mmCIF file of C-alpha atoms and ligand atoms in Angstrom:
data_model
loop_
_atom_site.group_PDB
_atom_site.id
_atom_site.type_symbol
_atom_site.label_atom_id
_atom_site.label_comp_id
_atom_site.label_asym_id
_atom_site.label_seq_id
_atom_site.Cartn_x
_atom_site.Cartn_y
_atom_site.Cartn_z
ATOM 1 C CA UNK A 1 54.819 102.504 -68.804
ATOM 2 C CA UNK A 2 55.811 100.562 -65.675
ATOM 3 C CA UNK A 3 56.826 97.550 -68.222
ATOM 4 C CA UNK A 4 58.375 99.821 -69.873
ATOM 5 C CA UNK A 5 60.718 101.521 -67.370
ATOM 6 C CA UNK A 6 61.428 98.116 -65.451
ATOM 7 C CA UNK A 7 62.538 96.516 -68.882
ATOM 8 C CA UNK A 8 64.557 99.843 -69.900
ATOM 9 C CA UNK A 9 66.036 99.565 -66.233
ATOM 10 C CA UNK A 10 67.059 95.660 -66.635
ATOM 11 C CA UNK A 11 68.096 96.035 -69.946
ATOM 12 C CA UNK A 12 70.890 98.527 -68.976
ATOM 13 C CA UNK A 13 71.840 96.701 -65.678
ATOM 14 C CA UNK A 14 72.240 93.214 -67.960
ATOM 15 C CA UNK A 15 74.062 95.516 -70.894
ATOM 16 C CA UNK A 16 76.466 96.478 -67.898
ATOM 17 C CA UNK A 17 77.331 93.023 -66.609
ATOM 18 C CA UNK A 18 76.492 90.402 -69.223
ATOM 19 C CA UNK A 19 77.311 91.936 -72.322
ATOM 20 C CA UNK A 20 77.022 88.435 -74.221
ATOM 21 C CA UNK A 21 73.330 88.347 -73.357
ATOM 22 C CA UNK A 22 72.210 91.630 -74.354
ATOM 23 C CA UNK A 23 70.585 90.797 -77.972
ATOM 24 C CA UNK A 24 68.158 88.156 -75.782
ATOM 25 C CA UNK A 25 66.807 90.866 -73.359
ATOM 26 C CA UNK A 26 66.720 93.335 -76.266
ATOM 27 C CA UNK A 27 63.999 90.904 -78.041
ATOM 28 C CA UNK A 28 62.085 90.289 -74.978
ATOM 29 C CA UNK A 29 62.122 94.178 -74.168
ATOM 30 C CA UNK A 30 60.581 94.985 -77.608
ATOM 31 C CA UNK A 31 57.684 92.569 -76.868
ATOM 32 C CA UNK A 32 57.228 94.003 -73.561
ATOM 33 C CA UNK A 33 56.606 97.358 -74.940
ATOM 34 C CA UNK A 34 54.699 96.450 -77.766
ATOM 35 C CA UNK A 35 52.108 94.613 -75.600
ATOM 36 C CA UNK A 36 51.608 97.822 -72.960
ATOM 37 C CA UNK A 37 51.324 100.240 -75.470
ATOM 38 C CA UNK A 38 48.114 98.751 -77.854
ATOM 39 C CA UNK A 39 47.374 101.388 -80.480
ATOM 40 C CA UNK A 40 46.550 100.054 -84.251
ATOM 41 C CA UNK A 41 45.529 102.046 -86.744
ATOM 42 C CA UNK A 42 43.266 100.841 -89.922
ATOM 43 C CA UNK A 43 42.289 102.015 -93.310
ATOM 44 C CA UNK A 44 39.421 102.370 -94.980
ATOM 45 C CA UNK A 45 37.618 103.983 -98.063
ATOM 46 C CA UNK A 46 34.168 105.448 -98.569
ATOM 47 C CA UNK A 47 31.790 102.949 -98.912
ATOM 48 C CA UNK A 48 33.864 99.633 -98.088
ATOM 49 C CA UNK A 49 33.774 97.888 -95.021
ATOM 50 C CA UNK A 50 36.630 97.827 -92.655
ATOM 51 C CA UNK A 51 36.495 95.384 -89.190
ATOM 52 C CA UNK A 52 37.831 96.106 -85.784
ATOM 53 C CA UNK A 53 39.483 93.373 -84.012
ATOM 54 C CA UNK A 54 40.283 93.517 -80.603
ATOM 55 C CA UNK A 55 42.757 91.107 -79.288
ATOM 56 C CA UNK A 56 41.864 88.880 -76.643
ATOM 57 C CA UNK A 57 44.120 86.854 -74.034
ATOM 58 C CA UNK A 58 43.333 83.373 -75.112
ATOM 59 C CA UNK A 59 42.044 80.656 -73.013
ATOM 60 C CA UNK A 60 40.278 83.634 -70.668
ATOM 61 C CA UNK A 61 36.619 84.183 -69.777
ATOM 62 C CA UNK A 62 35.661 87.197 -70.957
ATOM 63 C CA UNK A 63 33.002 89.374 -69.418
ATOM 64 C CA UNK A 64 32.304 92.163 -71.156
ATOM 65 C CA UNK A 65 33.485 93.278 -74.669
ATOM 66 C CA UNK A 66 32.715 96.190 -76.555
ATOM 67 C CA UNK A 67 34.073 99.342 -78.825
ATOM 68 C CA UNK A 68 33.249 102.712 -78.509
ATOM 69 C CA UNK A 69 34.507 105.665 -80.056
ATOM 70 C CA UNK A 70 35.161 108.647 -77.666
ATOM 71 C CA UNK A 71 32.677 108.280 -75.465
ATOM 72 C CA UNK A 72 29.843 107.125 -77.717
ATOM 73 C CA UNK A 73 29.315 102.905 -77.653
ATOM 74 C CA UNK A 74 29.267 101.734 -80.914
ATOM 75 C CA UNK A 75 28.842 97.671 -81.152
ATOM 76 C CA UNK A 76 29.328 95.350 -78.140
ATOM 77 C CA UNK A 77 28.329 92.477 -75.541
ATOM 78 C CA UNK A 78 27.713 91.716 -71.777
ATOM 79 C CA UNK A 79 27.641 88.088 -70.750
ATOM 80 C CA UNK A 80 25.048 88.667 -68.417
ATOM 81 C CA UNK A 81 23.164 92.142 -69.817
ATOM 82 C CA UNK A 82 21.522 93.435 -72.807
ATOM 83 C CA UNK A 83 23.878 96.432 -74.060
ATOM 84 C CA UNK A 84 22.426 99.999 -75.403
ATOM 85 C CA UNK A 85 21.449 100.212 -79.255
ATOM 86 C CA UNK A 86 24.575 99.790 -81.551
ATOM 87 C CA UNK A 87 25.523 101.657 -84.819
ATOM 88 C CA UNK A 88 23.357 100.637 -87.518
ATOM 89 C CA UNK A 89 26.284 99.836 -89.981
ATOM 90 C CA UNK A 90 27.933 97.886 -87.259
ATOM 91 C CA UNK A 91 27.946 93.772 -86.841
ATOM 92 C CA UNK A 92 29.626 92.054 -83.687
ATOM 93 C CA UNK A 93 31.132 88.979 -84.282
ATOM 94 C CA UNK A 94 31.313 87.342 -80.703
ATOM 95 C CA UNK A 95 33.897 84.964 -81.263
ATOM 96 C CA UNK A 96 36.041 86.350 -83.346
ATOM 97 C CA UNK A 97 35.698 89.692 -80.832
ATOM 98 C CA UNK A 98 35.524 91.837 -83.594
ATOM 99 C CA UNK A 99 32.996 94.662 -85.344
ATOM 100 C CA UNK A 100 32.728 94.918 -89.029
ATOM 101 C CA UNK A 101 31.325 98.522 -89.630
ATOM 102 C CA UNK A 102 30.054 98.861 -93.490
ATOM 103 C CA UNK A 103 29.294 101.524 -96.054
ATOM 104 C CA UNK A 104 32.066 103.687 -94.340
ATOM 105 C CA UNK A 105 31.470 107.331 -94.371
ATOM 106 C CA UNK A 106 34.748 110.150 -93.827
ATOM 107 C CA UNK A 107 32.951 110.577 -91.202
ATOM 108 C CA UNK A 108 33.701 107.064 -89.204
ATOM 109 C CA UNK A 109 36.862 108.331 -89.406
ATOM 110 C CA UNK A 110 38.574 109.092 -85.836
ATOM 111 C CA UNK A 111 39.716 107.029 -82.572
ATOM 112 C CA UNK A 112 37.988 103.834 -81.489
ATOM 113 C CA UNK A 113 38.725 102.558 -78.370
ATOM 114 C CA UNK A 114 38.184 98.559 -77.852
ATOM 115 C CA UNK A 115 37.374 97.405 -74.105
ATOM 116 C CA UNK A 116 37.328 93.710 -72.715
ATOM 117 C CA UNK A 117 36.547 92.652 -69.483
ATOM 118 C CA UNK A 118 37.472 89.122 -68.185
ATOM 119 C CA UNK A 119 35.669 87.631 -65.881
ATOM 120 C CA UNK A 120 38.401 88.551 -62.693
ATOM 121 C CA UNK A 121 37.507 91.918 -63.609
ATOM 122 C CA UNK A 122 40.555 92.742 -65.513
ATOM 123 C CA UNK A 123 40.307 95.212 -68.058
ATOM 124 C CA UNK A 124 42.365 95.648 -71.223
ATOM 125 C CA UNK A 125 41.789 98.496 -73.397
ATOM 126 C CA UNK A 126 42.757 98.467 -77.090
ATOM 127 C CA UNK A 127 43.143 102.046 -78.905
ATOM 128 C CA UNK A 128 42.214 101.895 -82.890
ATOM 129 C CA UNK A 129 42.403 105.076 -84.870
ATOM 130 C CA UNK A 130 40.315 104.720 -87.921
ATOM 131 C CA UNK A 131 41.219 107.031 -91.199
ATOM 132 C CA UNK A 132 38.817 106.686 -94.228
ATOM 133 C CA UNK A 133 39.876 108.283 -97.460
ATOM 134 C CA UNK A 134 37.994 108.795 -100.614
ATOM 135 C CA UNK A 135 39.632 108.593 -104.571
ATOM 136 C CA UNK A 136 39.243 111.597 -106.262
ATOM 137 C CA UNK A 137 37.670 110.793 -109.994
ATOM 138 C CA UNK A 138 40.126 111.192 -112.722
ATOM 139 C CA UNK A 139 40.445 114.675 -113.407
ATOM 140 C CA UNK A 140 38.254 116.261 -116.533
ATOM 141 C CA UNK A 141 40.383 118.443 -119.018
ATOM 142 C CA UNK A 142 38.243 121.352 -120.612
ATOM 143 C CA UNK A 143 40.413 123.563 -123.402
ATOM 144 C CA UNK A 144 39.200 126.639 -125.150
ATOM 145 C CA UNK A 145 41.367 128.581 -127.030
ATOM 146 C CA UNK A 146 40.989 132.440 -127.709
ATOM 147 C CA UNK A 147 42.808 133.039 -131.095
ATOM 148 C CA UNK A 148 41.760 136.833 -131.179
ATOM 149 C CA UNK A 149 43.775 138.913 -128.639
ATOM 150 C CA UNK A 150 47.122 136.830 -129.052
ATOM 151 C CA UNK A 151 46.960 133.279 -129.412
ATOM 152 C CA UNK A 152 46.406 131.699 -125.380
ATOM 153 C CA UNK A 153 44.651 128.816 -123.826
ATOM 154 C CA UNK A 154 42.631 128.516 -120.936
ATOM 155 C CA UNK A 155 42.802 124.735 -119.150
ATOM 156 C CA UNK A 156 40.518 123.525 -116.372
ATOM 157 C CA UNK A 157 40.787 120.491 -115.181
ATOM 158 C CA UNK A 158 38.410 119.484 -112.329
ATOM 159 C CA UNK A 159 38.047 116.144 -110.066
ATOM 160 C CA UNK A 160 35.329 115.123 -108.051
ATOM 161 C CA UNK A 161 34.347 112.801 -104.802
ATOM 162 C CA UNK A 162 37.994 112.951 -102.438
ATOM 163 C CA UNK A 163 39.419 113.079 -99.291
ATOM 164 C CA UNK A 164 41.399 114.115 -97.968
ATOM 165 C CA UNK A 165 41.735 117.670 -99.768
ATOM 166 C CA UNK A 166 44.126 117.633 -102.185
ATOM 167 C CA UNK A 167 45.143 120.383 -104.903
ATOM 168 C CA UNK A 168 45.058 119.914 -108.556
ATOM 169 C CA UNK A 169 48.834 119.832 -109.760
ATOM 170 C CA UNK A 170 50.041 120.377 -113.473
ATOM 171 C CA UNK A 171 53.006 118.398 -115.040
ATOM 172 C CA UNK A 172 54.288 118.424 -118.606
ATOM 173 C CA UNK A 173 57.963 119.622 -119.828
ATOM 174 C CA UNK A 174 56.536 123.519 -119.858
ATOM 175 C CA UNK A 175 55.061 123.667 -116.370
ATOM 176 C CA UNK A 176 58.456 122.894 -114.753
ATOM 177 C CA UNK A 177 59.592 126.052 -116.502
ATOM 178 C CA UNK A 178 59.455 129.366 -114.355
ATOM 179 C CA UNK A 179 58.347 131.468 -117.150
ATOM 180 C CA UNK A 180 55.134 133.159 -116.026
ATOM 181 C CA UNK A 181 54.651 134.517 -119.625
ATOM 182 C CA UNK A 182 54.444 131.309 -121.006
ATOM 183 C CA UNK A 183 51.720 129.649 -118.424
ATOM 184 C CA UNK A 184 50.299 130.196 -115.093
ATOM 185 C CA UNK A 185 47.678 129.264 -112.799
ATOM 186 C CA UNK A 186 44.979 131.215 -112.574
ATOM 187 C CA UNK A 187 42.816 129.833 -109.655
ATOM 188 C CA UNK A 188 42.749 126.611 -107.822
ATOM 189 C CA UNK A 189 40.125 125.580 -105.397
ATOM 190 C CA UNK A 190 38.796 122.655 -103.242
ATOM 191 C CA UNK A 191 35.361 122.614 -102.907
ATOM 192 C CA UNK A 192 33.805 120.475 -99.540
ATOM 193 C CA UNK A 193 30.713 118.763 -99.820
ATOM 194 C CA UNK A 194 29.152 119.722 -96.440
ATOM 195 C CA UNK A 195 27.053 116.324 -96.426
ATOM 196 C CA UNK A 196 29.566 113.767 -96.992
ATOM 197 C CA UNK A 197 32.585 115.924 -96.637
ATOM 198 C CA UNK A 198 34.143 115.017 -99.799
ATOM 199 C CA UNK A 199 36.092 117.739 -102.377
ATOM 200 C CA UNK A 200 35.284 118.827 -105.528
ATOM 201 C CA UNK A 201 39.390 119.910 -106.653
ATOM 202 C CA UNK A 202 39.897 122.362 -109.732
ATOM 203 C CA UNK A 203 42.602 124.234 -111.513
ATOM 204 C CA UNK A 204 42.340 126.802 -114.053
ATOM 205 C CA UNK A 205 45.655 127.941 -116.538
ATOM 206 C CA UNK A 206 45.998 129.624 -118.786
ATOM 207 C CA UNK A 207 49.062 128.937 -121.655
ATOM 208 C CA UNK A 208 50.372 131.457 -124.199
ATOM 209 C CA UNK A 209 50.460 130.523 -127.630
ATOM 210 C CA UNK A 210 53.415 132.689 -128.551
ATOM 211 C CA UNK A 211 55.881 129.886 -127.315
ATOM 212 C CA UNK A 212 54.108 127.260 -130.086
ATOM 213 C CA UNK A 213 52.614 124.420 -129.181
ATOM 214 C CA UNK A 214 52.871 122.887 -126.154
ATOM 215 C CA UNK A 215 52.065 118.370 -125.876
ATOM 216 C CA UNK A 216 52.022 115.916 -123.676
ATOM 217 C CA UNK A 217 50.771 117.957 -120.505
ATOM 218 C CA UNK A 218 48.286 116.361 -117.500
ATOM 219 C CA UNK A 219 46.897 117.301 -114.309
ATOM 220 C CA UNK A 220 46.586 114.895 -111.398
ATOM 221 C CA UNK A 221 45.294 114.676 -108.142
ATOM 222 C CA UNK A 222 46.282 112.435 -104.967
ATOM 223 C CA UNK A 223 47.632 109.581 -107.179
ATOM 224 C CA UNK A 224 45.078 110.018 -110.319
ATOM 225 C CA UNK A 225 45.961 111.636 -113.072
ATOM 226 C CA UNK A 226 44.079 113.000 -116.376
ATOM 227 C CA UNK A 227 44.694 111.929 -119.802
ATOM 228 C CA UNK A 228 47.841 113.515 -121.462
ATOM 229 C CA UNK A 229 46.488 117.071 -123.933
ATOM 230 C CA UNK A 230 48.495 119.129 -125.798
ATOM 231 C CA UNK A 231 47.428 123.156 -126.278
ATOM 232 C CA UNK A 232 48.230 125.717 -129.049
ATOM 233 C CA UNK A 233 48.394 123.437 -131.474
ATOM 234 C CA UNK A 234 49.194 125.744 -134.731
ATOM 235 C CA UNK A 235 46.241 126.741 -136.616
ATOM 236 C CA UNK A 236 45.448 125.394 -139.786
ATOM 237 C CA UNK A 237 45.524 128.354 -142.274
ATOM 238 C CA UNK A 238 44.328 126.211 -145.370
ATOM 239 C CA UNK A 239 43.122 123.219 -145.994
ATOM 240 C CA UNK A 240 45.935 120.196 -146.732
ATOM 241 C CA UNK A 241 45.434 119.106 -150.593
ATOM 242 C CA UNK A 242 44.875 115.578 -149.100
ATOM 243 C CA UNK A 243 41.840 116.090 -147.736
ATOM 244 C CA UNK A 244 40.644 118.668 -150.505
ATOM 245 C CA UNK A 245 40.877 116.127 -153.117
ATOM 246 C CA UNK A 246 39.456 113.250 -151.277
ATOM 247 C CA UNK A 247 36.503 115.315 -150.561
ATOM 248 C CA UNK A 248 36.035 116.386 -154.589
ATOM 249 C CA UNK A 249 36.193 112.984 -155.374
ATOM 250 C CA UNK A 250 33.609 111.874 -153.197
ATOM 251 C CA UNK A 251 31.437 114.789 -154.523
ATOM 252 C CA UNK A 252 32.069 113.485 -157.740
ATOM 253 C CA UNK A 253 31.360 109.566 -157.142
ATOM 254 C CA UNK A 254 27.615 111.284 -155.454
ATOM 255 C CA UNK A 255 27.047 112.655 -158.583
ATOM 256 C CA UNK A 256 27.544 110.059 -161.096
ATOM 257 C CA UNK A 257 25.881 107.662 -159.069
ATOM 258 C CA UNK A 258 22.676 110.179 -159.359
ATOM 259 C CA UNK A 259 23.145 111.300 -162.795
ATOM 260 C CA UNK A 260 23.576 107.140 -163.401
ATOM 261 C CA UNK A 261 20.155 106.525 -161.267
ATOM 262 C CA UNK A 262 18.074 109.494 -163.224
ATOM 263 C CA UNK A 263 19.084 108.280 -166.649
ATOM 264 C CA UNK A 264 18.301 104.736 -165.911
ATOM 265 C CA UNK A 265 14.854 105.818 -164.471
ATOM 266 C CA UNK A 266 14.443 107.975 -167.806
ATOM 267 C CA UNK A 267 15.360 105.210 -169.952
ATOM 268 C CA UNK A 268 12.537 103.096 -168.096
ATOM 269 C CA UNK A 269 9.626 105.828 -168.523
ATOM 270 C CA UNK A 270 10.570 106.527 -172.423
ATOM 271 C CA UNK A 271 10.385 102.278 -172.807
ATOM 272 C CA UNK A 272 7.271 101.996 -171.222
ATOM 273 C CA UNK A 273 5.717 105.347 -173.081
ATOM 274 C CA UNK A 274 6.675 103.794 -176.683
ATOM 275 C CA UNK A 275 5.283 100.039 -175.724
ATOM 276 C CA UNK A 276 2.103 102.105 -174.619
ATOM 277 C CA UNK A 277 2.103 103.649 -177.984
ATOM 278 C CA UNK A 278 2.848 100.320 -179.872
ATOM 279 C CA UNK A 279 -1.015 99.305 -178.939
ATOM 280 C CA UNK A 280 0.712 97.523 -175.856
ATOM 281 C CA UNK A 281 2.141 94.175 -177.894
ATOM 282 C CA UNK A 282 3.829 92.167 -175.961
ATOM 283 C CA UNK A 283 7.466 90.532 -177.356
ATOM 284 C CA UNK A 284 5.997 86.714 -176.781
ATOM 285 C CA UNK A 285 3.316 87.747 -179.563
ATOM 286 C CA UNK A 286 5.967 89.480 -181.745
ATOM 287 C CA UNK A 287 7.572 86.120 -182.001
ATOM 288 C CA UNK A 288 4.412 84.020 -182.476
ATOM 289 C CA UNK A 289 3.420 85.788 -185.108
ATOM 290 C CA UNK A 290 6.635 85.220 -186.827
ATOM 291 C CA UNK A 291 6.887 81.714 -186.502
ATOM 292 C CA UNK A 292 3.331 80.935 -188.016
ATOM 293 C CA UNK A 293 4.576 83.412 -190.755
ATOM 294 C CA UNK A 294 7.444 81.007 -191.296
ATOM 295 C CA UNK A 295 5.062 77.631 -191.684
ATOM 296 C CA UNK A 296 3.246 79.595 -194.119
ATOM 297 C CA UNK A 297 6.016 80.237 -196.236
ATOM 298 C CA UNK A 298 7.218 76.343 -196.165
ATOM 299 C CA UNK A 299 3.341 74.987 -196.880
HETATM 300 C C1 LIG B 1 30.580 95.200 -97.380
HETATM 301 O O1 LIG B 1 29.664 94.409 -96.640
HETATM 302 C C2 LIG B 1 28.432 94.191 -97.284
HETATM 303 C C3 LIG B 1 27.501 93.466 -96.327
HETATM 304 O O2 LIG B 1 28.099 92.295 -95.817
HETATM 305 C C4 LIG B 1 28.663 93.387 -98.554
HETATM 306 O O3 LIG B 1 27.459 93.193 -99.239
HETATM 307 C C5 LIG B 1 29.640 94.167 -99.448
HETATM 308 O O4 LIG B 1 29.965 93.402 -100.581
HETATM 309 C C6 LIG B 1 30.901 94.521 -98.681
HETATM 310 N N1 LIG B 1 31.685 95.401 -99.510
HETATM 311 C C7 LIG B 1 32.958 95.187 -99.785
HETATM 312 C C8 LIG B 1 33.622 96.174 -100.653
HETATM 313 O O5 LIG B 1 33.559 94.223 -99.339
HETATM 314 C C1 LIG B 2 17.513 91.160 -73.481
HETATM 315 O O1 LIG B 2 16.523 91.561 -74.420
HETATM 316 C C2 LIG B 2 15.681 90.496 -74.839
HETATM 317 C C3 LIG B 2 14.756 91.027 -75.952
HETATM 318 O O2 LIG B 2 14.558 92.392 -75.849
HETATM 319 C C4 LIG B 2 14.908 89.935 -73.646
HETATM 320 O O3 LIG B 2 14.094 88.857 -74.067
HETATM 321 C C5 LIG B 2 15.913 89.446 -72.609
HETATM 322 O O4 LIG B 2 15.235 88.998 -71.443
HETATM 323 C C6 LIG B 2 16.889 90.572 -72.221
HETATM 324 N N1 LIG B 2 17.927 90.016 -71.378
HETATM 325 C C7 LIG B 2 18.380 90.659 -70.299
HETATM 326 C C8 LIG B 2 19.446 89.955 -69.551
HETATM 327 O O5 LIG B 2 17.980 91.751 -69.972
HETATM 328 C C1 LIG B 3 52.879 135.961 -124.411
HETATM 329 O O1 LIG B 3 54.241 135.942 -124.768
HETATM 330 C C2 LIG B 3 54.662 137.026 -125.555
HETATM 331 C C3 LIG B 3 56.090 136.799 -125.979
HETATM 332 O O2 LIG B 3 56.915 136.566 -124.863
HETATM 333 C C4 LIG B 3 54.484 138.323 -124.749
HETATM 334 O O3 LIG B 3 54.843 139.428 -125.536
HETATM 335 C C5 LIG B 3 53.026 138.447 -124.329
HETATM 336 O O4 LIG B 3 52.859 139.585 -123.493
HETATM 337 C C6 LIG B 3 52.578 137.201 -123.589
HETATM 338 N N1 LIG B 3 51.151 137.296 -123.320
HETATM 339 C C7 LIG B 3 50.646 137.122 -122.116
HETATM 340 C C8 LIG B 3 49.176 137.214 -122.015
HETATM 341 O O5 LIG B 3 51.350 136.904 -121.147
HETATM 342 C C1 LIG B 4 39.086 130.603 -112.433
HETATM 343 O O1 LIG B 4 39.435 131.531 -113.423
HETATM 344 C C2 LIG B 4 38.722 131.423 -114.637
HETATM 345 C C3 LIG B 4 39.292 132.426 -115.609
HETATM 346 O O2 LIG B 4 39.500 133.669 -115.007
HETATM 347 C C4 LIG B 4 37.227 131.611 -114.382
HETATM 348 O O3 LIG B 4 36.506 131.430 -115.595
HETATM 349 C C5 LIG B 4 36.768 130.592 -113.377
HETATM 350 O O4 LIG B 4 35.416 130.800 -113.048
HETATM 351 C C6 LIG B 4 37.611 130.665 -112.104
HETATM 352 N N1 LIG B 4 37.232 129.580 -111.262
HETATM 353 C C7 LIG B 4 37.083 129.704 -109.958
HETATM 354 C C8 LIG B 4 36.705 128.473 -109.227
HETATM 355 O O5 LIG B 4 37.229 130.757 -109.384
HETATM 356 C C1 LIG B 5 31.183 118.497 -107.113
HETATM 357 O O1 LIG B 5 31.056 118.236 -108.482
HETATM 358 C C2 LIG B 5 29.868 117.549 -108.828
HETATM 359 C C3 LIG B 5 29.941 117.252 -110.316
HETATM 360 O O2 LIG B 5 30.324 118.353 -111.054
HETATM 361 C C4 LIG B 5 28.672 118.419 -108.463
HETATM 362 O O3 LIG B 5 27.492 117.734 -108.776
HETATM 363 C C5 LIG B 5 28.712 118.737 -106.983
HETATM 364 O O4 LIG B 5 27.675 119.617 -106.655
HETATM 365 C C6 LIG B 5 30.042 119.371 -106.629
HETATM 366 N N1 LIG B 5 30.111 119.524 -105.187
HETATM 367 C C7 LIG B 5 30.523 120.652 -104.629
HETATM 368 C C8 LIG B 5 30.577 120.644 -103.156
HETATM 369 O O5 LIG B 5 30.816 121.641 -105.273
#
């Protein structure tokens, strides 16, 4: 903050005399702030790894080097000491004075604090704040219909696995209208998982059928968003012809093919019967017999 002031302080004094000059100490104000005032911030999702770095002063000795967040150590090292037991899903990397923490959890999430010591004793502190997010799945659309007391339909469409919390929103040309007689929400609700903190998000409506069907509707959640569905989609009171006929005809191509198959098996049976009967000649002989009948009747 002393940079700060002393830089805010020159830059008005040199604004005041040396107007030319002013875009020069405007650029080397900017870095003079930015380099008092260390806070990053990184971004992570469940189960992906995210790494820490913590910049160091180059060509400097350093001491001491470690991140913690509040006051609990997580990953670090002493030139001359063995440190306390780190986080389990933590690695240091020495040289590149940095921790890679893995299989990230909503709750890593919060404000890491990165510490180096150089050897002169000189400390210089490096605030990270850490946010890990989830994706919520893509949301499941359930319809059922009640065509007995007025024609309506009741929609749920539920996501699982996010963070942060997020509610279910609807879209589609009808929800935009204000018309509570045509659709409303029923219930939402976002469900926590107390062990890893992640939401279960759900939405019921319900639509009435009285204003015809209604298409290309969706739900979505965060930045997913559920296949498009359509609801009171007009009942079929008969059959169409098209699909009447085609059926019949198939019926009909069944039952030749049987009627074809049980004649051709009958056919078969009476064949073999009759040969039976016939004192079981066999053609080959039929013919034999004929041809020596022949030479007899040339001799
Ligand atoms: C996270 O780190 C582990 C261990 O090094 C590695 O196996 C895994 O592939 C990494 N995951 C991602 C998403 O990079
Ligand atoms: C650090 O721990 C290792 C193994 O536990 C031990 O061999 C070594 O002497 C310790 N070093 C110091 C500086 O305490
Ligand atoms: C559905 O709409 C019709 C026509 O506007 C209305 O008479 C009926 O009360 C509505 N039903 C419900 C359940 O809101
Ligand atoms: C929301 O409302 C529907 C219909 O009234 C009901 O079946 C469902 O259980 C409710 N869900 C929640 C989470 O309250
Ligand atoms: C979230 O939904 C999943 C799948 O339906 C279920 O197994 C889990 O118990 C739900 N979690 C909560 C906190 O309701």
């Amino acid at each position: 903050m002393m940079a700060l002031s002393w830089n805010l302080q020159c830059f008005r004094n040199q604004w005041l005399s040396l107007r030319p000059l002013t875009l020069v100490l405007a650029v080397i104000g900017f870095f003079s702030v930015t380099e008092s005032v260390v806070q990053t911030s990184l971004r992570g999702e469940v189960g992906q790894n995210v790494t820490f770095h913590c910049p160091p002063e180059k060509q400097r000795t350093i001491n001491l080097f470690y991140l913690q967040r509040d006051n609990e150590f997580v990953n670090g090292y002493h030139a001359s000491k063995n440190v306390s037991k780190s986080w389990e899903n933590t690695r240091l990397n020495k040289t590149g004075l940095a921790v890679q923490m893995f299989n990230l959890k909503v709750s890593h999430s919060g404000n890491y604090r990165c510490i180096i010591q150089y050897s002169n004793n000189q400390v210089t502190p490096t605030d990270i704040h850490l946010s890990v997010t989830a994706n919520y799945s893509k949301p499941n659309v359930t319809i059922s219909c009640d065509k007995n007391h007025g024609y309506s339909c009741l929609v749920i469409c539920a996501s699982q696995g996010g963070y942060p919390q997020r509610k279910m929103r609807w879209s589609g040309a009808v929800t935009g209208n204000t018309s509570s007689q045509m659709w409303k929400v029923l219930n939402s609700s976002e469900v926590p998982d107390p062990n890893t903190m992640l939401f279960n998000s759900s939405s019921t409506a319900s639509f009435n059928c009285s204003y015809g069907e209604q298409k290309f509707l969706s739900c979505s959640v965060g930045n997913v968003t559920s296949e498009l569905f359509k609801v009171c989609v007009p009942q079929k009171t008969d059959k169409k012809p098209g699909d009447h006929t085609m059926m019949v005809a198939a019926i009909c191509a069944v039952a030749v093919v049987v009627i074809g198959l049980l004649l051709l098996l009958w056919t078969c049976r009476k064949q073999r019967q009759a040969g039976a009967a016939a004192g079981a000649v066999r053609p080959e002989e039929v013919i034999v017999l004929r041809g020596i009948n022949k030479e007899e009747e040339a001799s």
